[in-house]
CSV table of C-alpha atoms in Angstrom, one decimal:
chain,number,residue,atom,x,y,z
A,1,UNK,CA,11.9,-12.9,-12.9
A,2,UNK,CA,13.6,-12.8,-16.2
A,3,UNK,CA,12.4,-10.9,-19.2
A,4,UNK,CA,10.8,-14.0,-20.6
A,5,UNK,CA,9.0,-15.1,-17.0
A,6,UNK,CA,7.0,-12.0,-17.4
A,7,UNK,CA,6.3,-12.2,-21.6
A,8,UNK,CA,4.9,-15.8,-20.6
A,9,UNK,CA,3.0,-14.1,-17.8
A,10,UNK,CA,1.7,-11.6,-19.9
A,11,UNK,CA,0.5,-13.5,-22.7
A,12,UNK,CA,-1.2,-15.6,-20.0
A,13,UNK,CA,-3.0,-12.9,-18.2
A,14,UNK,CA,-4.2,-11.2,-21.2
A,15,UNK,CA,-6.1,-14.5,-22.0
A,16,UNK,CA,-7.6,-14.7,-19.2
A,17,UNK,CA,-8.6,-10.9,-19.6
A,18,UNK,CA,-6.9,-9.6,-16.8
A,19,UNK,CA,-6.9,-5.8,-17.4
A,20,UNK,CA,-5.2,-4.3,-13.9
A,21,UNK,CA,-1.4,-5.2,-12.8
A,22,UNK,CA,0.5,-4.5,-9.5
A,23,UNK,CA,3.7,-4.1,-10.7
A,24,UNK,CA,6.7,-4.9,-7.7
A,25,UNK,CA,9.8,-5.6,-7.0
A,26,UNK,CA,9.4,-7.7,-3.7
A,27,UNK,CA,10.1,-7.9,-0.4
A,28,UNK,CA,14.7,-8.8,-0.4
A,29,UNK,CA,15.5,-11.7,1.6
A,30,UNK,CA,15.8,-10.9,5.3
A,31,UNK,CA,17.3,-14.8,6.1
A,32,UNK,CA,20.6,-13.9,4.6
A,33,UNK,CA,20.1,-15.7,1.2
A,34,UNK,CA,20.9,-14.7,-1.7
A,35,UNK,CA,18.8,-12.4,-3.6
A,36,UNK,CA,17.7,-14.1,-7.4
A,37,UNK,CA,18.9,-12.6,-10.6
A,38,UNK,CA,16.6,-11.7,-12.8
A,39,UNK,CA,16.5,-8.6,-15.5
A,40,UNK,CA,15.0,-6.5,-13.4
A,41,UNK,CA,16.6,-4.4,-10.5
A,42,UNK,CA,13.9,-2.1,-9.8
A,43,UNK,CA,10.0,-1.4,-10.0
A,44,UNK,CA,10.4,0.8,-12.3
A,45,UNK,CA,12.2,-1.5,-14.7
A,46,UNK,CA,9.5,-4.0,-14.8
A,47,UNK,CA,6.8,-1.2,-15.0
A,48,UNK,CA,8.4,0.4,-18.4
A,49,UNK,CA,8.8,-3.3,-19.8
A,50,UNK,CA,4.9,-4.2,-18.6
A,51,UNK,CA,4.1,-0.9,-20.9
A,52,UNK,CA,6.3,-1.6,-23.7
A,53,UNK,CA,4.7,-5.2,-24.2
A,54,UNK,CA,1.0,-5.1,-22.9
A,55,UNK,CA,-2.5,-2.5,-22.9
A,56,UNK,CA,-2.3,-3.2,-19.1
A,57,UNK,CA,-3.5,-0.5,-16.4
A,58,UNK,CA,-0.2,-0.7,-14.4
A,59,UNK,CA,0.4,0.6,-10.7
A,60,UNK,CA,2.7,0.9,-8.5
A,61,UNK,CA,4.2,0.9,-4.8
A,62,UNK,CA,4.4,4.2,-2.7
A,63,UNK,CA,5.6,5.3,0.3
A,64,UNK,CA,4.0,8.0,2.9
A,65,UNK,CA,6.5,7.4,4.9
A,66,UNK,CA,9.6,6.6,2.7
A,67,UNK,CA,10.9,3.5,1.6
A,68,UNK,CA,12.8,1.4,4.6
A,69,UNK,CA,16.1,1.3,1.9
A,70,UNK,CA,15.7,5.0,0.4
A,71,UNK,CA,18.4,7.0,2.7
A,72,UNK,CA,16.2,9.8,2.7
A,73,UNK,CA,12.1,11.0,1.9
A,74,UNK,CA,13.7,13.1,-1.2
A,75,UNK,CA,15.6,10.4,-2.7
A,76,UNK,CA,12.6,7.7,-2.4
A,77,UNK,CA,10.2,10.5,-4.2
A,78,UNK,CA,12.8,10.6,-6.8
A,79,UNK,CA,12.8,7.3,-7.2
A,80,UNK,CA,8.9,7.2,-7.3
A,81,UNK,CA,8.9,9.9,-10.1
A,82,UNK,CA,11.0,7.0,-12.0
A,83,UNK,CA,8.2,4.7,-11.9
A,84,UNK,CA,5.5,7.7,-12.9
A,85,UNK,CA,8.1,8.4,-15.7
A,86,UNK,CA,8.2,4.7,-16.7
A,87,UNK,CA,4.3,4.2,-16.8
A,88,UNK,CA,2.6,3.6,-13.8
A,89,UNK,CA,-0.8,4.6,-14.1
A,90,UNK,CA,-1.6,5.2,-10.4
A,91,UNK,CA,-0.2,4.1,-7.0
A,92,UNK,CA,-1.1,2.1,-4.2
A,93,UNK,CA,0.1,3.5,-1.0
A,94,UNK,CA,1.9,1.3,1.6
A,95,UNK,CA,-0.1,1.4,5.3
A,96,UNK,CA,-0.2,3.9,7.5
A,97,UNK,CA,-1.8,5.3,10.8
A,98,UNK,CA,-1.2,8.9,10.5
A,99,UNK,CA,-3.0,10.7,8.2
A,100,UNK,CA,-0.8,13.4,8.3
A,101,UNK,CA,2.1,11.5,7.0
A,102,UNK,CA,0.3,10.6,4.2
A,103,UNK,CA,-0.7,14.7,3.6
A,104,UNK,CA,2.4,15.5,3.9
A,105,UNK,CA,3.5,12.8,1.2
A,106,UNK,CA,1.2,13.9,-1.1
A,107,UNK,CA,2.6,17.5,-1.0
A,108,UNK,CA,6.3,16.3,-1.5
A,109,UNK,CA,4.7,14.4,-5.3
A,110,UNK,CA,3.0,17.0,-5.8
A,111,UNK,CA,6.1,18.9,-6.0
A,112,UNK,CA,7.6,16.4,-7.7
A,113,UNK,CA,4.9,16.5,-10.8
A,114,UNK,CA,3.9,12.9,-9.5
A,115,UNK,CA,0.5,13.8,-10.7
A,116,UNK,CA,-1.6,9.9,-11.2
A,117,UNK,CA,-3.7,9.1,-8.7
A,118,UNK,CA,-2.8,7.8,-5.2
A,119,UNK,CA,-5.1,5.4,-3.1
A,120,UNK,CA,-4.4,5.4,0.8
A,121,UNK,CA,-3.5,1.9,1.6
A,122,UNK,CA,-5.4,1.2,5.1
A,123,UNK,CA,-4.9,-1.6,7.3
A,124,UNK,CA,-6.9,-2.1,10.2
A,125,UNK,CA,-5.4,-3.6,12.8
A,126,UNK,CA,-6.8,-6.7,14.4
A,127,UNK,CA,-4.1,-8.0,16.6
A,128,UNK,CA,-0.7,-6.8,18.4
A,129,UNK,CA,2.1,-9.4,16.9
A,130,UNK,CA,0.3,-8.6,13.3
A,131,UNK,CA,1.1,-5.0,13.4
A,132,UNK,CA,4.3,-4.9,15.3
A,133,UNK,CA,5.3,-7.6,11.9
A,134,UNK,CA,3.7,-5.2,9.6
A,135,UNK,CA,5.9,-2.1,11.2
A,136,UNK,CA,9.1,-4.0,11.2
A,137,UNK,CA,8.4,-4.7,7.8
A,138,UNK,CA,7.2,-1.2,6.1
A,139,UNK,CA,8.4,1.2,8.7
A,140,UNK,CA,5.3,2.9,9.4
A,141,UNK,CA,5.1,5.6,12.7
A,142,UNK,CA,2.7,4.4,15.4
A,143,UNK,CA,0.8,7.5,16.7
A,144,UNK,CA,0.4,7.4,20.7
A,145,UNK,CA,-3.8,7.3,20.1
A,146,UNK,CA,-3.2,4.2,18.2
A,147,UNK,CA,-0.9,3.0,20.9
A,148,UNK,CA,-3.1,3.4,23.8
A,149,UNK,CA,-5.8,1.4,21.9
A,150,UNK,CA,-3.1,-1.8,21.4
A,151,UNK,CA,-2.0,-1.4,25.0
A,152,UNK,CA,-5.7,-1.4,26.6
A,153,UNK,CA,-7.3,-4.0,24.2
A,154,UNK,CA,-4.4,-6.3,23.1
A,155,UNK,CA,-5.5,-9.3,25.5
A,156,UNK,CA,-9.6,-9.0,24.3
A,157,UNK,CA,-9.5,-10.3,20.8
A,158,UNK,CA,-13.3,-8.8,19.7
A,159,UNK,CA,-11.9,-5.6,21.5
A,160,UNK,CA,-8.8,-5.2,19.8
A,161,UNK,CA,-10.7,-6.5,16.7
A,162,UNK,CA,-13.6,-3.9,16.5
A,163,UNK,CA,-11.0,-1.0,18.1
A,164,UNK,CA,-8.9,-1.1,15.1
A,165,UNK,CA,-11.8,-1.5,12.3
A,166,UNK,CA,-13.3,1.8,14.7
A,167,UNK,CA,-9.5,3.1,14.1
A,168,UNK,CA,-9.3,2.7,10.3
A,169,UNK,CA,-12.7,4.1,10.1
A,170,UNK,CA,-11.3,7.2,11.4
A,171,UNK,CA,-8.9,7.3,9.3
A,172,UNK,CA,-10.9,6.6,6.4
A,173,UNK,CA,-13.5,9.4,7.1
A,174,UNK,CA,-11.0,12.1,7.4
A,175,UNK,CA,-9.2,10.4,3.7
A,176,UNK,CA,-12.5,11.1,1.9
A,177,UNK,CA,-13.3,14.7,3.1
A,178,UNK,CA,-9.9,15.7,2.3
A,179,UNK,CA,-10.7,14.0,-1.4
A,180,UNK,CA,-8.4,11.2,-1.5
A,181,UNK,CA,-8.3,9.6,-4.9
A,182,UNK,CA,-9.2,6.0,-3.4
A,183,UNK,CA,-8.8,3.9,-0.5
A,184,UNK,CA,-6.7,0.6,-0.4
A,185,UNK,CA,-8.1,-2.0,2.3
A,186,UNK,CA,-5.0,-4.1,3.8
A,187,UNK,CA,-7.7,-6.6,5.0
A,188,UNK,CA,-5.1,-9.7,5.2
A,189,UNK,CA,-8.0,-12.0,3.6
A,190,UNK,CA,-10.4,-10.9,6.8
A,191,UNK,CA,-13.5,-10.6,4.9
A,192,UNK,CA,-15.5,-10.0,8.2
A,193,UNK,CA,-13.3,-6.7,8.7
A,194,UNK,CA,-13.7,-5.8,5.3
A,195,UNK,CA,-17.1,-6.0,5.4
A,196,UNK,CA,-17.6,-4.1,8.4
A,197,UNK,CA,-15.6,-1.0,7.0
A,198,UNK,CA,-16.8,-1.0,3.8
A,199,UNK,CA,-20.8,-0.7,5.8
A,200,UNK,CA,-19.6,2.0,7.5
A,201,UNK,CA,-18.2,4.1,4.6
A,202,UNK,CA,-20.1,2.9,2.0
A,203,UNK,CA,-22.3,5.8,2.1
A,204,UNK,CA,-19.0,8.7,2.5
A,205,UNK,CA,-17.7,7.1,-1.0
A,206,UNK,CA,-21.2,8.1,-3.4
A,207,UNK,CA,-21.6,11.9,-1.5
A,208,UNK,CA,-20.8,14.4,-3.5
């Protein structure tokens, strides 16, 4: 998008009193086309010139497990400071099924003085050629538990189905004890599956 695409976006989601953006880049071309010009290269670009021309809550993309195009974990938190530096409010983590990955993330921002809030980005798996797609997408580790559950239930749809929601659950109890800042439901407009983790946590989320 061009400078102008998002002033024209702007002005039209402030009338309609959108207060919360999701500033991104977007996913390059993997078809071999040619990627589009516009005036921004990177995240952070479009989340400084969000700031400069709009009282939007912005946030931004992270990474547990590094970005698939940094060439290494320290150079993708360095380029995550950049987008905390540029105005990013919080971030939205990409998925993941290892917790500890995403512990171990949030020592290396911490270290970094990434200090806005982070939300675990969840995704509960409901089929096998939906995650393998996801994976080859984001990069995200497959732990052997999580395996074993795809390799025993992939041919039972309710299995598989209620095996990962009982999977993200998991995941999703351990997040809140530990105190994370929020949780991100990668739900793929399943609103059964949201549903049924949001019963189950529901009362984690208001315990103090």
């Amino acid at each position: 998008m061009t400078k102008a695409d998002i002033l024209e976006k702007l002005d039209e989601l402030k009338r309609i009193g959108v207060e919360n953006i999701l500033a991104l880049r977007g996913d390059m071309p993997t078809d071999g086309s040619e990627v589009p010009k516009g005036d921004f290269e990177y995240a952070s670009d479009l989340i400084s010139f969000i700031k400069q021309n709009g009282d939007f809550d912005v946030s931004g993309a992270c990474y547990p497990e590094g970005h698939i195009e940094a060439s290494s974990k320290a150079e993708d938190i360095l380029n995550l400071k950049k987008k905390v530096d540029a105005g990013a409010d919080h971030l939205i983590s990409q998925l993941f099924f290892d917790n500890s990955c995403f512990y171990s993330f949030l020592e290396r921002c911490q270290i970094a003085g990434i200090n806005v809030p982070i939300e675990a980005g969840i995704m509960p798996v409901t089929n096998r050629k939906q995650i393998e797609r996801m994976v080859s997408l984001c990069g995200a580790t497959l732990p052997t538990k999580f395996l074993k559950i795809m390799e025993r239930y992939e041919n039972n749809p309710t299995a598989m189905r209620d095996a990962g929601i009982a999977y993200a659950v998991d995941q999703i109890v351990d997040l809140i004890t530990q105190g994370v800042d929020g949780i991100h439901l990668y739900v793929m407009n399943n609103s059964y599956v949201g549903r049924r983790i949001y019963t189950s946590v529901n009362s984690l989320m208001t315990c103090k």
